[in-house]
Coordinates of C-alpha atoms in Angstrom, one line a residue:
M1 CA 1.6 11.2 -17.9
A2 CA 1.0 9.0 -15.6
T3 CA -1.2 6.3 -15.1
V4 CA -1.3 6.0 -10.7
L5 CA -3.7 4.4 -8.5
V6 CA -3.9 4.4 -5.1
I7 CA -5.9 1.5 -3.2
G8 CA -6.5 3.1 0.4
A9 CA -6.5 6.7 -0.4
S10 CA -9.1 8.6 1.7
R11 CA -6.2 10.4 4.6
G12 CA -3.1 9.6 5.5
I13 CA -0.3 8.7 3.5
G14 CA -2.7 7.6 0.8
R15 CA -4.2 10.9 0.0
G16 CA -1.0 12.4 0.4
L17 CA 0.0 10.2 -2.4
V18 CA -2.6 11.2 -4.9
Q19 CA -2.1 15.3 -3.5
A20 CA 1.4 14.6 -5.0
C21 CA 1.1 12.8 -7.9
V22 CA -2.1 15.3 -9.4
E23 CA 0.2 17.6 -8.6
R24 CA 2.6 16.2 -11.0
G25 CA 0.5 16.0 -13.7
D26 CA -0.6 11.9 -13.6
R27 CA -4.0 11.0 -14.1
V28 CA -5.1 9.4 -10.8
I29 CA -7.8 7.2 -9.8
A30 CA -7.8 6.4 -6.5
T31 CA -10.1 4.0 -4.2
V32 CA -11.7 4.8 -0.8
R33 CA -14.1 2.2 2.1
K34 CA -17.4 4.7 2.6
A35 CA -19.0 7.0 -0.3
A36 CA -18.8 10.3 1.4
D37 CA -15.0 10.0 1.3
V38 CA -15.4 10.2 -3.1
Q39 CA -16.1 14.2 -3.8
A40 CA -13.2 15.5 -1.2
L41 CA -11.2 13.0 -3.8
R42 CA -13.1 14.3 -6.8
D43 CA -11.9 17.5 -5.7
A44 CA -8.5 17.2 -5.4
G45 CA -8.6 15.8 -9.2
A46 CA -9.1 12.1 -8.8
E47 CA -11.6 9.6 -10.7
V48 CA -12.4 7.7 -7.7
L49 CA -13.6 3.7 -7.2
V50 CA -15.6 2.6 -4.0
V51 CA -13.8 -0.2 -3.0
D52 CA -13.7 -2.6 0.5
V53 CA -10.3 -4.1 0.4
A54 CA -11.7 -6.2 3.5
Q55 CA -14.5 -7.4 1.8
P56 CA -13.6 -10.7 -1.3
A57 CA -17.4 -9.5 -2.2
S58 CA -15.9 -5.3 -2.7
V59 CA -12.8 -6.1 -4.2
S60 CA -14.3 -9.0 -6.8
G61 CA -15.4 -6.0 -8.9
L62 CA -11.9 -4.0 -9.4
A63 CA -10.5 -6.0 -12.9
W64 CA -13.5 -5.0 -14.7
Q65 CA -13.7 -1.3 -13.4
L66 CA -9.8 -1.4 -14.4
D67 CA -10.2 -2.9 -17.5
G68 CA -7.4 -2.1 -20.4
E69 CA -6.3 0.1 -17.9
E70 CA -2.3 0.4 -18.3
I71 CA -1.2 1.2 -15.0
D72 CA 2.3 3.0 -14.2
Q73 CA 2.4 3.2 -10.4
A74 CA 0.3 1.4 -8.5
W75 CA 0.3 1.9 -4.1
Y76 CA -2.0 -0.8 -1.8
V77 CA -2.1 1.9 0.7
A78 CA -4.9 0.2 3.0
G79 CA -3.6 -0.8 6.4
A80 CA -4.8 -1.4 10.0
W81 CA -3.7 -1.3 13.0
D82 CA -3.4 -3.0 16.1
G83 CA -1.2 -2.4 19.1
S84 CA -2.0 -4.8 22.0
S85 CA 1.0 -7.4 22.2
A86 CA 2.4 -10.6 22.8
H87 CA 0.4 -11.4 26.3
T88 CA -3.6 -10.8 25.0
P89 CA -4.9 -13.4 22.0
P90 CA -6.1 -11.5 19.7
T91 CA -10.6 -11.7 19.1
Q92 CA -11.9 -13.1 16.3
P93 CA -13.1 -9.4 15.2
D94 CA -9.7 -7.5 15.5
F95 CA -7.7 -10.8 13.8
D96 CA -10.2 -10.1 10.5
R97 CA -9.8 -6.5 10.7
V98 CA -6.4 -6.2 10.5
M99 CA -5.7 -9.3 8.6
H100 CA -8.2 -8.9 5.9
T101 CA -7.0 -5.0 5.6
N102 CA -3.6 -5.8 5.7
V103 CA -3.4 -9.4 3.9
L104 CA -6.6 -10.7 2.2
G105 CA -7.0 -7.3 0.8
A106 CA -3.7 -7.3 -1.0
M107 CA -4.2 -11.2 -1.8
Q108 CA -6.9 -10.2 -3.7
V109 CA -6.1 -6.9 -5.6
L110 CA -3.2 -8.0 -7.0
P111 CA -4.4 -10.5 -9.3
Q112 CA -6.5 -8.0 -11.0
V113 CA -4.1 -5.0 -11.0
M114 CA -1.2 -6.3 -11.0
P115 CA -1.7 -7.5 -15.3
C116 CA -2.7 -3.8 -15.7
V117 CA 0.8 -3.3 -14.3
E118 CA 2.4 -5.6 -16.5
A119 CA 2.0 -4.6 -18.8
V120 CA 3.3 -1.0 -19.5
G121 CA 6.4 -2.2 -17.5
G122 CA 5.1 -0.2 -14.5
V123 CA 5.5 -0.9 -10.1
M124 CA 3.2 -2.1 -7.6
V125 CA 4.3 -1.1 -4.2
C126 CA 2.8 -2.7 -1.4
I127 CA 2.6 -0.4 1.8
S128 CA 4.6 -2.5 4.9
S129 CA 6.5 -1.8 7.7
M130 CA 10.1 -1.3 9.1
M131 CA 8.0 -3.4 12.3
S132 CA 7.8 -6.6 10.0
R133 CA 10.8 -7.2 11.1
L134 CA 12.1 -10.7 12.3
S135 CA 14.8 -9.0 13.0
Q136 CA 13.2 -6.6 15.0
A137 CA 10.6 -8.2 16.6
E138 CA 9.1 -8.0 19.4
S139 CA 5.8 -7.9 21.6
R140 CA 4.2 -5.1 21.4
A141 CA 1.9 -4.7 18.7
W142 CA 2.2 -8.6 17.1
L143 CA -1.0 -8.6 15.9
Y144 CA 0.1 -5.4 13.4
R145 CA 4.0 -6.8 13.2
T146 CA 2.2 -10.6 11.9
S147 CA 0.7 -9.2 9.3
K148 CA 3.1 -7.0 7.5
A149 CA 5.2 -10.1 7.7
A150 CA 2.5 -12.0 6.1
L151 CA 2.4 -9.0 3.2
N152 CA 5.5 -8.8 2.5
M153 CA 5.9 -12.9 1.8
V154 CA 2.6 -11.9 -0.5
V155 CA 4.8 -9.2 -2.2
A156 CA 7.5 -11.8 -2.7
C157 CA 5.0 -14.5 -4.1
A158 CA 3.8 -11.9 -6.6
Q159 CA 6.5 -10.4 -7.8
E160 CA 7.8 -14.4 -8.8
Q161 CA 4.2 -14.4 -10.9
W162 CA 4.9 -10.9 -13.0
Q163 CA 8.2 -11.0 -13.6
G164 CA 7.3 -8.0 -16.5
A165 CA 6.9 -5.0 -13.2
H166 CA 8.5 -4.4 -10.1
V167 CA 6.8 -5.4 -7.1
I168 CA 8.1 -4.1 -3.9
A169 CA 7.1 -3.6 0.1
M170 CA 7.9 0.1 1.5
D171 CA 9.1 0.7 4.6
P172 CA 7.0 4.2 4.8
G173 CA 9.4 5.7 7.8
W174 CA 7.5 6.5 11.3
V175 CA 4.4 8.9 9.6
Q176 CA 2.9 11.9 11.5
T177 CA -1.1 10.1 10.9
D178 CA -3.6 8.8 12.4
M179 CA -1.9 5.6 13.1
G180 CA 1.5 7.2 13.4
G181 CA 0.2 10.2 15.6
E182 CA 1.4 13.3 16.3
G183 CA 4.6 12.6 17.8
A184 CA 5.6 10.6 14.6
S185 CA 9.1 11.8 13.0
I186 CA 8.1 13.0 9.3
S187 CA 4.8 14.5 7.9
V188 CA 2.6 12.8 5.6
E189 CA 4.4 15.0 2.5
E190 CA 8.3 13.7 3.4
C191 CA 6.5 10.3 3.1
V192 CA 5.3 10.6 -0.1
Q193 CA 8.1 12.5 -1.8
G194 CA 10.4 10.2 0.0
M195 CA 8.9 7.6 -1.6
L196 CA 8.1 8.7 -5.2
A197 CA 11.7 9.4 -5.3
T198 CA 12.8 6.0 -4.2
V199 CA 9.8 4.5 -6.6
A200 CA 11.7 6.9 -10.0
Q201 CA 15.2 4.8 -9.6
L202 CA 14.2 1.3 -8.9
D203 CA 16.4 -1.1 -11.0
D204 CA 15.9 -5.1 -11.3
A205 CA 17.8 -5.5 -9.2
D206 CA 14.6 -3.9 -6.9
K207 CA 12.5 -6.4 -7.6
G208 CA 10.6 -8.1 -4.6
S209 CA 12.5 -6.2 -2.3
F210 CA 11.5 -4.4 0.9
V211 CA 13.0 -0.2 0.7
R212 CA 12.5 2.0 3.1
Y213 CA 10.7 5.5 1.8
D214 CA 14.4 7.4 2.0
G215 CA 15.7 4.5 -0.5
H216 CA 17.5 2.2 1.3
R217 CA 16.7 -1.4 0.9
W218 CA 16.2 -3.4 4.3
E219 CA 18.7 -6.6 3.5
D220 CA 16.6 -9.0 6.1
W221 CA 13.2 -9.5 6.0

């Protein structure tokens, strides 16, 4: 039985990962930002921790909560969206909300989680976006794009540090979530099943890489 950690599991892709991993018999540890979301995930079969990745003081206790754990897969799914275009300067609150969740949170989480992942040669997946790619840059959602490009660098740096594990950035596709909208091209279930299948097929050449949910490897970041 594998142990899976899902950071940001209250809804969308994170919730879908919890459900899929529980159904296949994994032990799942899930984090949520609000205490009100705890019971639903417990009812789904997960162990639940309350962690707000945008608040370093909240994240700081993660290491001791995971003390002694051996984690086969860890997923950093927590994310925040902003659709403003480049003609609009981001407000300080919007900048902090997006960058703290998408970048600072990951930089706080990885040093605490990676020893547990590396102990078993596991996989750390950070959910990025195709919108992070410099070759696909456009004005729309420039704060979000910038945050995900920064997250990709976090992944590359983390892989250099923890070479005994896989650390990858994952493009989940355009998914029917609150962020992606009802008109998105794939369902949460399609996204999750694709990502799990892709992770199962990783080899050493994929360490530190940027891959799509269906296994396609982005060569240009």
